[in-house]
């Protein structure tokens, strides 16, 4: 693999090797198996893989979160080296490469802008759209790989591609979990030991909730989810919503769930000082 930090460098290298299709995996580093599963898909499906590692300041609505976001450049490169081929590229730009001038663009994503993460993290998806569109312009990938872990992000990226007319296939990949069920996340390493021990309660609870839909309606399920998680010391549910994966229309009762759509139960939990998200598919009856 080759590690390159400049836009001109990455573009020159892509022109020289000229392998197609090009697969892009955007990441913020502190890599784990979840990221690596995307990288593996990219190398399986694409002759040229490009992995970006960039902690994008414009998507952090909480500046403390940005400051404490884990950065592990040496181990990231070591991990990538076990998966990537000789001509695959790791793009590690600085802020001035990505934003030579401040990015003032404002995106509008309709309902996607008004629910769940968008409501709690104002400006977050605008920042995601800024950085991802920059990477799309620089790398010009044929396929871009994202994790289903960031459920709302996938919907936003699909809408971004539609609005800006990018000819890029968006690949959405399954959530990779720790053996105890906790969804892998770069932020997991910031959890205090007792909170980390108890954190599997999140996936256990939403898994049970997905089973409950056969017999119980949504208000009851929501009550169960909030109650079961909040009873753990240090845990507080920010939201638990059931929504379809395209328009993210939140449903409040089973009869609102339409055939032909896919629904997911999406949760955000404050676990100690760290905010965790997860989701699971809810079966249609
Ligand atoms: P991040 O570095 O957090 O921006 O994540 C980079 C990409 O990896 C995003 O598309 C995430 O959705 C994806 N990702 C993060 N954690 C996981 C996971 N546990 N399973 C699958 N994909 C993940």
PDB file of C-alpha atoms and ligand atoms in Angstrom:
ATOM      1  CA  UNK A   1       0.000   0.000   0.000  1.00  0.00           C
ATOM      2  CA  UNK A   2       1.049   3.613  -0.497  1.00  0.00           C
ATOM      3  CA  UNK A   3       0.367   6.339   2.047  1.00  0.00           C
ATOM      4  CA  UNK A   4      -0.243   9.762   0.494  1.00  0.00           C
ATOM      5  CA  UNK A   5      -1.221  13.028   2.186  1.00  0.00           C
ATOM      6  CA  UNK A   6      -1.844  15.455  -0.665  1.00  0.00           C
ATOM      7  CA  UNK A   7      -4.709  15.801  -3.136  1.00  0.00           C
ATOM      8  CA  UNK A   8      -2.360  16.156  -6.101  1.00  0.00           C
ATOM      9  CA  UNK A   9      -0.370  13.134  -4.905  1.00  0.00           C
ATOM     10  CA  UNK A  10      -3.433  10.904  -4.674  1.00  0.00           C
ATOM     11  CA  UNK A  11      -4.760  12.059  -8.045  1.00  0.00           C
ATOM     12  CA  UNK A  12      -1.393  11.529  -9.755  1.00  0.00           C
ATOM     13  CA  UNK A  13      -1.143   8.032  -8.305  1.00  0.00           C
ATOM     14  CA  UNK A  14      -4.680   7.155  -9.422  1.00  0.00           C
ATOM     15  CA  UNK A  15      -3.879   8.360 -12.950  1.00  0.00           C
ATOM     16  CA  UNK A  16      -0.658   6.359 -13.046  1.00  0.00           C
ATOM     17  CA  UNK A  17      -2.074   3.035 -11.861  1.00  0.00           C
ATOM     18  CA  UNK A  18      -5.389   3.641 -13.669  1.00  0.00           C
ATOM     19  CA  UNK A  19      -7.117   0.614 -12.187  1.00  0.00           C
ATOM     20  CA  UNK A  20     -10.903   0.338 -12.298  1.00  0.00           C
ATOM     21  CA  UNK A  21     -13.220   0.119 -10.487  1.00  0.00           C
ATOM     22  CA  UNK A  22     -12.028   2.447  -7.750  1.00  0.00           C
ATOM     23  CA  UNK A  23     -13.443   1.703  -4.277  1.00  0.00           C
ATOM     24  CA  UNK A  24     -13.326   4.394  -1.581  1.00  0.00           C
ATOM     25  CA  UNK A  25     -13.623   3.737   2.168  1.00  0.00           C
ATOM     26  CA  UNK A  26     -13.829   7.022   4.119  1.00  0.00           C
ATOM     27  CA  UNK A  27     -12.821   6.673   7.781  1.00  0.00           C
ATOM     28  CA  UNK A  28     -11.765   8.810  10.727  1.00  0.00           C
ATOM     29  CA  UNK A  29      -9.093   6.312  11.802  1.00  0.00           C
ATOM     30  CA  UNK A  30      -8.799   4.490  15.152  1.00  0.00           C
ATOM     31  CA  UNK A  31      -9.509   1.519  12.929  1.00  0.00           C
ATOM     32  CA  UNK A  32     -11.133  -1.723  14.097  1.00  0.00           C
ATOM     33  CA  UNK A  33     -12.679  -4.817  12.506  1.00  0.00           C
ATOM     34  CA  UNK A  34     -15.769  -2.816  11.478  1.00  0.00           C
ATOM     35  CA  UNK A  35     -13.627  -0.585   9.285  1.00  0.00           C
ATOM     36  CA  UNK A  36     -11.605  -3.543   8.056  1.00  0.00           C
ATOM     37  CA  UNK A  37     -14.749  -5.321   6.860  1.00  0.00           C
ATOM     38  CA  UNK A  38     -15.408  -2.338   4.567  1.00  0.00           C
ATOM     39  CA  UNK A  39     -11.783  -2.365   3.421  1.00  0.00           C
ATOM     40  CA  UNK A  40     -12.003  -6.092   2.643  1.00  0.00           C
ATOM     41  CA  UNK A  41     -15.177  -5.573   0.590  1.00  0.00           C
ATOM     42  CA  UNK A  42     -13.439  -2.785  -1.335  1.00  0.00           C
ATOM     43  CA  UNK A  43     -10.418  -4.966  -2.136  1.00  0.00           C
ATOM     44  CA  UNK A  44     -12.643  -7.881  -3.158  1.00  0.00           C
ATOM     45  CA  UNK A  45     -14.797  -5.809  -5.490  1.00  0.00           C
ATOM     46  CA  UNK A  46     -12.383  -3.145  -6.755  1.00  0.00           C
ATOM     47  CA  UNK A  47      -9.028  -3.313  -8.566  1.00  0.00           C
ATOM     48  CA  UNK A  48      -8.113  -0.058  -6.809  1.00  0.00           C
ATOM     49  CA  UNK A  49      -8.948   0.631  -3.168  1.00  0.00           C
ATOM     50  CA  UNK A  50      -8.514   4.031  -1.524  1.00  0.00           C
ATOM     51  CA  UNK A  51      -8.887   4.290   2.249  1.00  0.00           C
ATOM     52  CA  UNK A  52      -9.060   7.783   3.667  1.00  0.00           C
ATOM     53  CA  UNK A  53      -8.166   8.562   7.264  1.00  0.00           C
ATOM     54  CA  UNK A  54      -9.266  12.035   8.242  1.00  0.00           C
ATOM     55  CA  UNK A  55     -10.912  13.334  11.418  1.00  0.00           C
ATOM     56  CA  UNK A  56     -13.215  15.889   9.852  1.00  0.00           C
ATOM     57  CA  UNK A  57     -13.672  18.890  12.178  1.00  0.00           C
ATOM     58  CA  UNK A  58     -16.793  20.193  10.397  1.00  0.00           C
ATOM     59  CA  UNK A  59     -18.903  17.188  11.417  1.00  0.00           C
ATOM     60  CA  UNK A  60     -18.233  17.549  15.154  1.00  0.00           C
ATOM     61  CA  UNK A  61     -20.986  19.602  16.715  1.00  0.00           C
ATOM     62  CA  UNK A  62     -19.344  18.958  20.110  1.00  0.00           C
ATOM     63  CA  UNK A  63     -15.791  20.348  20.137  1.00  0.00           C
ATOM     64  CA  UNK A  64     -14.889  18.222  23.203  1.00  0.00           C
ATOM     65  CA  UNK A  65     -15.811  15.121  21.218  1.00  0.00           C
ATOM     66  CA  UNK A  66     -13.405  16.284  18.477  1.00  0.00           C
ATOM     67  CA  UNK A  67     -10.626  16.890  21.007  1.00  0.00           C
ATOM     68  CA  UNK A  68     -10.903  13.473  22.644  1.00  0.00           C
ATOM     69  CA  UNK A  69     -11.611  11.546  19.425  1.00  0.00           C
ATOM     70  CA  UNK A  70      -9.068   8.672  19.418  1.00  0.00           C
ATOM     71  CA  UNK A  71      -6.157   8.996  17.009  1.00  0.00           C
ATOM     72  CA  UNK A  72      -3.985   5.918  16.443  1.00  0.00           C
ATOM     73  CA  UNK A  73      -2.119   6.519  13.159  1.00  0.00           C
ATOM     74  CA  UNK A  74       0.605   3.883  13.639  1.00  0.00           C
ATOM     75  CA  UNK A  75      -1.703   1.002  14.453  1.00  0.00           C
ATOM     76  CA  UNK A  76      -4.114   2.139  11.671  1.00  0.00           C
ATOM     77  CA  UNK A  77      -1.382   1.790   9.056  1.00  0.00           C
ATOM     78  CA  UNK A  78      -0.268  -1.552  10.494  1.00  0.00           C
ATOM     79  CA  UNK A  79      -3.817  -2.910  10.291  1.00  0.00           C
ATOM     80  CA  UNK A  80      -4.357  -1.616   6.764  1.00  0.00           C
ATOM     81  CA  UNK A  81      -1.095  -3.172   5.679  1.00  0.00           C
ATOM     82  CA  UNK A  82      -2.501  -6.610   6.571  1.00  0.00           C
ATOM     83  CA  UNK A  83      -5.451  -6.144   4.191  1.00  0.00           C
ATOM     84  CA  UNK A  84      -4.365  -3.843   1.346  1.00  0.00           C
ATOM     85  CA  UNK A  85      -2.458  -4.706  -1.845  1.00  0.00           C
ATOM     86  CA  UNK A  86       0.668  -3.059  -3.185  1.00  0.00           C
ATOM     87  CA  UNK A  87      -1.091  -0.414  -5.293  1.00  0.00           C
ATOM     88  CA  UNK A  88      -3.923   0.370  -2.885  1.00  0.00           C
ATOM     89  CA  UNK A  89      -3.812   3.836  -1.414  1.00  0.00           C
ATOM     90  CA  UNK A  90      -4.186   5.268   2.070  1.00  0.00           C
ATOM     91  CA  UNK A  91      -5.086   8.945   1.929  1.00  0.00           C
ATOM     92  CA  UNK A  92      -4.153  10.885   5.094  1.00  0.00           C
ATOM     93  CA  UNK A  93      -4.795  14.537   4.266  1.00  0.00           C
ATOM     94  CA  UNK A  94      -4.371  17.571   6.512  1.00  0.00           C
ATOM     95  CA  UNK A  95      -7.169  20.085   7.082  1.00  0.00           C
ATOM     96  CA  UNK A  96      -5.760  22.493   4.491  1.00  0.00           C
ATOM     97  CA  UNK A  97      -5.778  19.779   1.787  1.00  0.00           C
ATOM     98  CA  UNK A  98      -9.463  19.073   2.372  1.00  0.00           C
ATOM     99  CA  UNK A  99     -10.520  22.649   3.102  1.00  0.00           C
ATOM    100  CA  UNK A 100      -8.101  25.037   1.323  1.00  0.00           C
ATOM    101  CA  UNK A 101     -10.782  27.649   2.014  1.00  0.00           C
ATOM    102  CA  UNK A 102     -13.544  27.303   4.622  1.00  0.00           C
ATOM    103  CA  UNK A 103     -16.394  25.149   3.303  1.00  0.00           C
ATOM    104  CA  UNK A 104     -19.510  27.303   3.569  1.00  0.00           C
ATOM    105  CA  UNK A 105     -21.828  24.953   1.686  1.00  0.00           C
ATOM    106  CA  UNK A 106     -25.171  24.268   3.319  1.00  0.00           C
ATOM    107  CA  UNK A 107     -26.973  21.066   2.386  1.00  0.00           C
ATOM    108  CA  UNK A 108     -30.641  20.274   2.830  1.00  0.00           C
ATOM    109  CA  UNK A 109     -31.746  16.696   3.220  1.00  0.00           C
ATOM    110  CA  UNK A 110     -35.442  17.143   4.014  1.00  0.00           C
ATOM    111  CA  UNK A 111     -36.767  14.690   6.593  1.00  0.00           C
ATOM    112  CA  UNK A 112     -33.280  13.153   6.985  1.00  0.00           C
ATOM    113  CA  UNK A 113     -32.231  16.489   8.502  1.00  0.00           C
ATOM    114  CA  UNK A 114     -34.984  16.525  11.099  1.00  0.00           C
ATOM    115  CA  UNK A 115     -34.912  13.185  12.910  1.00  0.00           C
ATOM    116  CA  UNK A 116     -32.753  11.163  15.311  1.00  0.00           C
ATOM    117  CA  UNK A 117     -29.031  12.026  14.931  1.00  0.00           C
ATOM    118  CA  UNK A 118     -29.750  15.200  12.949  1.00  0.00           C
ATOM    119  CA  UNK A 119     -31.947  16.520  15.738  1.00  0.00           C
ATOM    120  CA  UNK A 120     -29.398  15.807  18.483  1.00  0.00           C
ATOM    121  CA  UNK A 121     -26.264  16.736  16.546  1.00  0.00           C
ATOM    122  CA  UNK A 122     -27.065  19.964  14.684  1.00  0.00           C
ATOM    123  CA  UNK A 123     -24.720  20.512  11.744  1.00  0.00           C
ATOM    124  CA  UNK A 124     -23.306  16.979  11.921  1.00  0.00           C
ATOM    125  CA  UNK A 125     -24.634  15.734   8.588  1.00  0.00           C
ATOM    126  CA  UNK A 126     -23.801  19.018   6.887  1.00  0.00           C
ATOM    127  CA  UNK A 127     -20.183  18.397   7.876  1.00  0.00           C
ATOM    128  CA  UNK A 128     -20.406  14.763   6.733  1.00  0.00           C
ATOM    129  CA  UNK A 129     -21.786  15.920   3.371  1.00  0.00           C
ATOM    130  CA  UNK A 130     -18.995  18.480   3.023  1.00  0.00           C
ATOM    131  CA  UNK A 131     -16.188  16.015   3.652  1.00  0.00           C
ATOM    132  CA  UNK A 132     -17.675  13.083   1.748  1.00  0.00           C
ATOM    133  CA  UNK A 133     -18.425  15.213  -1.312  1.00  0.00           C
ATOM    134  CA  UNK A 134     -14.816  16.494  -1.198  1.00  0.00           C
ATOM    135  CA  UNK A 135     -13.527  12.916  -1.107  1.00  0.00           C
ATOM    136  CA  UNK A 136     -15.859  11.963  -3.966  1.00  0.00           C
ATOM    137  CA  UNK A 137     -14.527  14.869  -6.045  1.00  0.00           C
ATOM    138  CA  UNK A 138     -10.881  14.087  -5.270  1.00  0.00           C
ATOM    139  CA  UNK A 139     -10.936  10.287  -5.618  1.00  0.00           C
ATOM    140  CA  UNK A 140     -13.829   9.898  -8.107  1.00  0.00           C
ATOM    141  CA  UNK A 141     -14.667   6.399  -6.865  1.00  0.00           C
ATOM    142  CA  UNK A 142     -16.994   3.976  -8.655  1.00  0.00           C
ATOM    143  CA  UNK A 143     -18.097   2.458  -5.346  1.00  0.00           C
ATOM    144  CA  UNK A 144     -18.008   4.028  -1.859  1.00  0.00           C
ATOM    145  CA  UNK A 145     -18.277   1.812   1.225  1.00  0.00           C
ATOM    146  CA  UNK A 146     -20.146   2.779   4.385  1.00  0.00           C
ATOM    147  CA  UNK A 147     -21.247   0.907   7.510  1.00  0.00           C
ATOM    148  CA  UNK A 148     -24.858   0.229   8.412  1.00  0.00           C
ATOM    149  CA  UNK A 149     -23.754   1.086  11.954  1.00  0.00           C
ATOM    150  CA  UNK A 150     -24.205   4.739  10.956  1.00  0.00           C
ATOM    151  CA  UNK A 151     -27.701   4.056   9.681  1.00  0.00           C
ATOM    152  CA  UNK A 152     -28.776   7.663   9.105  1.00  0.00           C
ATOM    153  CA  UNK A 153     -25.449   8.537   7.496  1.00  0.00           C
ATOM    154  CA  UNK A 154     -26.032   5.945   4.760  1.00  0.00           C
ATOM    155  CA  UNK A 155     -29.409   7.518   3.932  1.00  0.00           C
ATOM    156  CA  UNK A 156     -27.834  11.002   3.903  1.00  0.00           C
ATOM    157  CA  UNK A 157     -25.009   9.862   1.602  1.00  0.00           C
ATOM    158  CA  UNK A 158     -27.478   8.264  -0.825  1.00  0.00           C
ATOM    159  CA  UNK A 159     -29.393  11.558  -0.913  1.00  0.00           C
ATOM    160  CA  UNK A 160     -26.136  13.524  -1.359  1.00  0.00           C
ATOM    161  CA  UNK A 161     -25.222  11.342  -4.358  1.00  0.00           C
ATOM    162  CA  UNK A 162     -28.683  11.936  -5.809  1.00  0.00           C
ATOM    163  CA  UNK A 163     -28.586  15.702  -5.289  1.00  0.00           C
ATOM    164  CA  UNK A 164     -25.048  16.225  -6.641  1.00  0.00           C
ATOM    165  CA  UNK A 165     -25.434  13.701  -9.475  1.00  0.00           C
ATOM    166  CA  UNK A 166     -22.416  11.625  -8.540  1.00  0.00           C
ATOM    167  CA  UNK A 167     -22.201   8.363 -10.493  1.00  0.00           C
ATOM    168  CA  UNK A 168     -21.118   6.386  -7.465  1.00  0.00           C
ATOM    169  CA  UNK A 169     -22.590   3.173  -6.101  1.00  0.00           C
ATOM    170  CA  UNK A 170     -23.115   3.312  -2.339  1.00  0.00           C
ATOM    171  CA  UNK A 171     -22.363   0.028  -0.627  1.00  0.00           C
ATOM    172  CA  UNK A 172     -23.907  -0.361   2.832  1.00  0.00           C
ATOM    173  CA  UNK A 173     -22.197  -3.001   4.953  1.00  0.00           C
ATOM    174  CA  UNK A 174     -23.401  -5.002   7.993  1.00  0.00           C
ATOM    175  CA  UNK A 175     -22.509  -3.967  11.537  1.00  0.00           C
ATOM    176  CA  UNK A 176     -19.490  -5.779  12.975  1.00  0.00           C
ATOM    177  CA  UNK A 177     -19.855  -6.518  16.701  1.00  0.00           C
ATOM    178  CA  UNK A 178     -17.642  -7.472  19.610  1.00  0.00           C
ATOM    179  CA  UNK A 179     -18.144 -11.076  20.822  1.00  0.00           C
ATOM    180  CA  UNK A 180     -20.501  -9.742  23.542  1.00  0.00           C
ATOM    181  CA  UNK A 181     -22.677  -7.957  20.966  1.00  0.00           C
ATOM    182  CA  UNK A 182     -21.513  -4.361  21.399  1.00  0.00           C
ATOM    183  CA  UNK A 183     -21.269  -2.689  17.985  1.00  0.00           C
ATOM    184  CA  UNK A 184     -17.619  -1.930  17.264  1.00  0.00           C
ATOM    185  CA  UNK A 185     -16.835   1.762  17.406  1.00  0.00           C
ATOM    186  CA  UNK A 186     -13.711   3.873  17.683  1.00  0.00           C
ATOM    187  CA  UNK A 187     -15.349   5.485  20.722  1.00  0.00           C
ATOM    188  CA  UNK A 188     -15.636   2.150  22.609  1.00  0.00           C
ATOM    189  CA  UNK A 189     -12.045   2.521  23.756  1.00  0.00           C
ATOM    190  CA  UNK A 190     -13.082   5.660  25.646  1.00  0.00           C
ATOM    191  CA  UNK A 191     -15.647   3.804  27.799  1.00  0.00           C
ATOM    192  CA  UNK A 192     -14.932   3.475  31.513  1.00  0.00           C
ATOM    193  CA  UNK A 193     -14.379  -0.217  32.504  1.00  0.00           C
ATOM    194  CA  UNK A 194     -17.724  -0.773  34.274  1.00  0.00           C
ATOM    195  CA  UNK A 195     -19.652   1.000  31.513  1.00  0.00           C
ATOM    196  CA  UNK A 196     -17.865  -1.139  28.904  1.00  0.00           C
ATOM    197  CA  UNK A 197     -18.861  -4.255  30.865  1.00  0.00           C
ATOM    198  CA  UNK A 198     -22.513  -3.222  30.885  1.00  0.00           C
ATOM    199  CA  UNK A 199     -22.606  -1.847  27.314  1.00  0.00           C
ATOM    200  CA  UNK A 200     -23.856  -5.107  25.690  1.00  0.00           C
ATOM    201  CA  UNK A 201     -27.228  -4.270  27.288  1.00  0.00           C
ATOM    202  CA  UNK A 202     -27.809  -1.942  24.320  1.00  0.00           C
ATOM    203  CA  UNK A 203     -27.708  -4.616  21.613  1.00  0.00           C
ATOM    204  CA  UNK A 204     -29.422  -7.195  23.860  1.00  0.00           C
ATOM    205  CA  UNK A 205     -32.284  -4.795  24.463  1.00  0.00           C
ATOM    206  CA  UNK A 206     -32.833  -3.768  20.838  1.00  0.00           C
ATOM    207  CA  UNK A 207     -32.588  -7.436  19.758  1.00  0.00           C
ATOM    208  CA  UNK A 208     -35.352  -8.300  22.216  1.00  0.00           C
ATOM    209  CA  UNK A 209     -37.319  -5.269  20.991  1.00  0.00           C
ATOM    210  CA  UNK A 210     -37.124  -6.570  17.408  1.00  0.00           C
ATOM    211  CA  UNK A 211     -38.690  -9.840  18.613  1.00  0.00           C
ATOM    212  CA  UNK A 212     -41.358  -8.032  20.632  1.00  0.00           C
ATOM    213  CA  UNK A 213     -42.804  -6.385  17.497  1.00  0.00           C
ATOM    214  CA  UNK A 214     -44.637  -9.658  16.732  1.00  0.00           C
ATOM    215  CA  UNK A 215     -46.782  -9.324  19.866  1.00  0.00           C
ATOM    216  CA  UNK A 216     -46.449  -5.749  21.113  1.00  0.00           C
ATOM    217  CA  UNK A 217     -47.058  -2.358  19.592  1.00  0.00           C
ATOM    218  CA  UNK A 218     -44.414   0.352  19.342  1.00  0.00           C
ATOM    219  CA  UNK A 219     -45.224   2.486  22.424  1.00  0.00           C
ATOM    220  CA  UNK A 220     -44.840  -0.606  24.648  1.00  0.00           C
ATOM    221  CA  UNK A 221     -41.607  -1.562  22.926  1.00  0.00           C
ATOM    222  CA  UNK A 222     -40.202   1.936  23.383  1.00  0.00           C
ATOM    223  CA  UNK A 223     -41.062   1.850  27.056  1.00  0.00           C
ATOM    224  CA  UNK A 224     -39.318  -1.504  27.440  1.00  0.00           C
ATOM    225  CA  UNK A 225     -36.165  -0.311  25.650  1.00  0.00           C
ATOM    226  CA  UNK A 226     -35.848   2.911  27.619  1.00  0.00           C
ATOM    227  CA  UNK A 227     -36.649   1.235  30.946  1.00  0.00           C
ATOM    228  CA  UNK A 228     -34.307  -1.706  30.460  1.00  0.00           C
ATOM    229  CA  UNK A 229     -31.316   0.437  29.506  1.00  0.00           C
ATOM    230  CA  UNK A 230     -31.875   3.350  31.874  1.00  0.00           C
ATOM    231  CA  UNK A 231     -31.999   1.014  34.847  1.00  0.00           C
ATOM    232  CA  UNK A 232     -28.225   0.449  34.427  1.00  0.00           C
ATOM    233  CA  UNK A 233     -26.117   2.974  36.314  1.00  0.00           C
ATOM    234  CA  UNK A 234     -24.522   5.460  33.922  1.00  0.00           C
ATOM    235  CA  UNK A 235     -26.765   4.637  30.941  1.00  0.00           C
ATOM    236  CA  UNK A 236     -29.362   6.958  29.490  1.00  0.00           C
ATOM    237  CA  UNK A 237     -31.307   6.485  26.269  1.00  0.00           C
ATOM    238  CA  UNK A 238     -31.312   9.644  24.139  1.00  0.00           C
ATOM    239  CA  UNK A 239     -33.762   8.228  21.636  1.00  0.00           C
ATOM    240  CA  UNK A 240     -35.085   4.953  20.353  1.00  0.00           C
ATOM    241  CA  UNK A 241     -37.035   5.194  17.101  1.00  0.00           C
ATOM    242  CA  UNK A 242     -38.247   2.784  14.456  1.00  0.00           C
ATOM    243  CA  UNK A 243     -37.850   4.161  10.932  1.00  0.00           C
ATOM    244  CA  UNK A 244     -37.519   2.982   7.324  1.00  0.00           C
ATOM    245  CA  UNK A 245     -34.030   2.997   5.854  1.00  0.00           C
ATOM    246  CA  UNK A 246     -34.626   5.364   2.915  1.00  0.00           C
ATOM    247  CA  UNK A 247     -36.756   8.314   4.009  1.00  0.00           C
ATOM    248  CA  UNK A 248     -36.321   7.697   7.731  1.00  0.00           C
ATOM    249  CA  UNK A 249     -40.028   8.167   8.435  1.00  0.00           C
ATOM    250  CA  UNK A 250     -40.548   7.358  12.090  1.00  0.00           C
ATOM    251  CA  UNK A 251     -43.428   4.983  12.814  1.00  0.00           C
ATOM    252  CA  UNK A 252     -45.343   5.122  16.085  1.00  0.00           C
ATOM    253  CA  UNK A 253     -47.528   2.048  15.590  1.00  0.00           C
ATOM    254  CA  UNK A 254     -47.238  -1.290  13.785  1.00  0.00           C
ATOM    255  CA  UNK A 255     -49.983  -0.437  11.339  1.00  0.00           C
ATOM    256  CA  UNK A 256     -47.883   2.432   9.939  1.00  0.00           C
ATOM    257  CA  UNK A 257     -45.216  -0.055   8.797  1.00  0.00           C
ATOM    258  CA  UNK A 258     -45.594  -0.460   5.036  1.00  0.00           C
ATOM    259  CA  UNK A 259     -44.931  -3.618   3.030  1.00  0.00           C
ATOM    260  CA  UNK A 260     -41.940  -3.354   0.681  1.00  0.00           C
ATOM    261  CA  UNK A 261     -40.010  -1.110   3.079  1.00  0.00           C
ATOM    262  CA  UNK A 262     -37.309  -2.065   5.548  1.00  0.00           C
ATOM    263  CA  UNK A 263     -37.555  -0.835   9.133  1.00  0.00           C
ATOM    264  CA  UNK A 264     -34.820  -0.458  11.712  1.00  0.00           C
ATOM    265  CA  UNK A 265     -34.901   0.253  15.424  1.00  0.00           C
ATOM    266  CA  UNK A 266     -32.284   2.964  15.968  1.00  0.00           C
ATOM    267  CA  UNK A 267     -30.887   3.934  19.331  1.00  0.00           C
ATOM    268  CA  UNK A 268     -28.537   6.503  20.826  1.00  0.00           C
ATOM    269  CA  UNK A 269     -27.393   6.027  24.407  1.00  0.00           C
ATOM    270  CA  UNK A 270     -25.272   8.131  26.684  1.00  0.00           C
ATOM    271  CA  UNK A 271     -22.963   5.546  28.284  1.00  0.00           C
ATOM    272  CA  UNK A 272     -21.043   7.399  30.976  1.00  0.00           C
ATOM    273  CA  UNK A 273     -19.536  10.338  29.098  1.00  0.00           C
ATOM    274  CA  UNK A 274     -19.623   8.605  25.720  1.00  0.00           C
ATOM    275  CA  UNK A 275     -22.457   8.576  23.232  1.00  0.00           C
ATOM    276  CA  UNK A 276     -23.077   5.252  21.480  1.00  0.00           C
ATOM    277  CA  UNK A 277     -25.401   4.409  18.583  1.00  0.00           C
ATOM    278  CA  UNK A 278     -26.688   1.085  17.292  1.00  0.00           C
ATOM    279  CA  UNK A 279     -29.543  -0.302  15.223  1.00  0.00           C
ATOM    280  CA  UNK A 280     -31.253  -3.534  14.232  1.00  0.00           C
ATOM    281  CA  UNK A 281     -33.712  -4.523  11.524  1.00  0.00           C
ATOM    282  CA  UNK A 282     -37.319  -4.906  12.635  1.00  0.00           C
ATOM    283  CA  UNK A 283     -39.196  -7.656  10.783  1.00  0.00           C
ATOM    284  CA  UNK A 284     -42.384  -6.777   8.926  1.00  0.00           C
ATOM    285  CA  UNK A 285     -45.347  -8.799  10.146  1.00  0.00           C
TER     286      UNK A 285
HETATM  287  P1  LIG B   1     -15.793   6.319  11.212  1.00  0.00           P
HETATM  288  O1  LIG B   1     -14.311   6.104  11.226  1.00  0.00           O
HETATM  289  O2  LIG B   1     -16.450   6.193  12.522  1.00  0.00           O
HETATM  290  O3  LIG B   1     -16.178   7.566  10.447  1.00  0.00           O
HETATM  291  O4  LIG B   1     -16.362   5.116  10.343  1.00  0.00           O
HETATM  292  C1  LIG B   1     -15.949   4.893   9.014  1.00  0.00           C
HETATM  293  C2  LIG B   1     -16.885   3.921   8.374  1.00  0.00           C
HETATM  294  O5  LIG B   1     -16.837   2.679   9.069  1.00  0.00           O
HETATM  295  C3  LIG B   1     -18.339   4.406   8.420  1.00  0.00           C
HETATM  296  O6  LIG B   1     -18.964   4.124   7.175  1.00  0.00           O
HETATM  297  C4  LIG B   1     -18.917   3.580   9.539  1.00  0.00           C
HETATM  298  O7  LIG B   1     -20.305   3.359   9.398  1.00  0.00           O
HETATM  299  C5  LIG B   1     -18.149   2.275   9.395  1.00  0.00           C
HETATM  300  N1  LIG B   1     -18.187   1.525  10.647  1.00  0.00           N
HETATM  301  C6  LIG B   1     -17.873   1.991  11.883  1.00  0.00           C
HETATM  302  N2  LIG B   1     -18.087   1.038  12.814  1.00  0.00           N
HETATM  303  C7  LIG B   1     -18.567  -0.039  12.158  1.00  0.00           C
HETATM  304  C8  LIG B   1     -18.998  -1.337  12.557  1.00  0.00           C
HETATM  305  N3  LIG B   1     -18.990  -1.725  13.833  1.00  0.00           N
HETATM  306  N4  LIG B   1     -19.445  -2.189  11.605  1.00  0.00           N
HETATM  307  C9  LIG B   1     -19.478  -1.809  10.304  1.00  0.00           C
HETATM  308  N5  LIG B   1     -19.079  -0.608   9.859  1.00  0.00           N
HETATM  309  C10 LIG B   1     -18.636   0.278  10.765  1.00  0.00           C
END
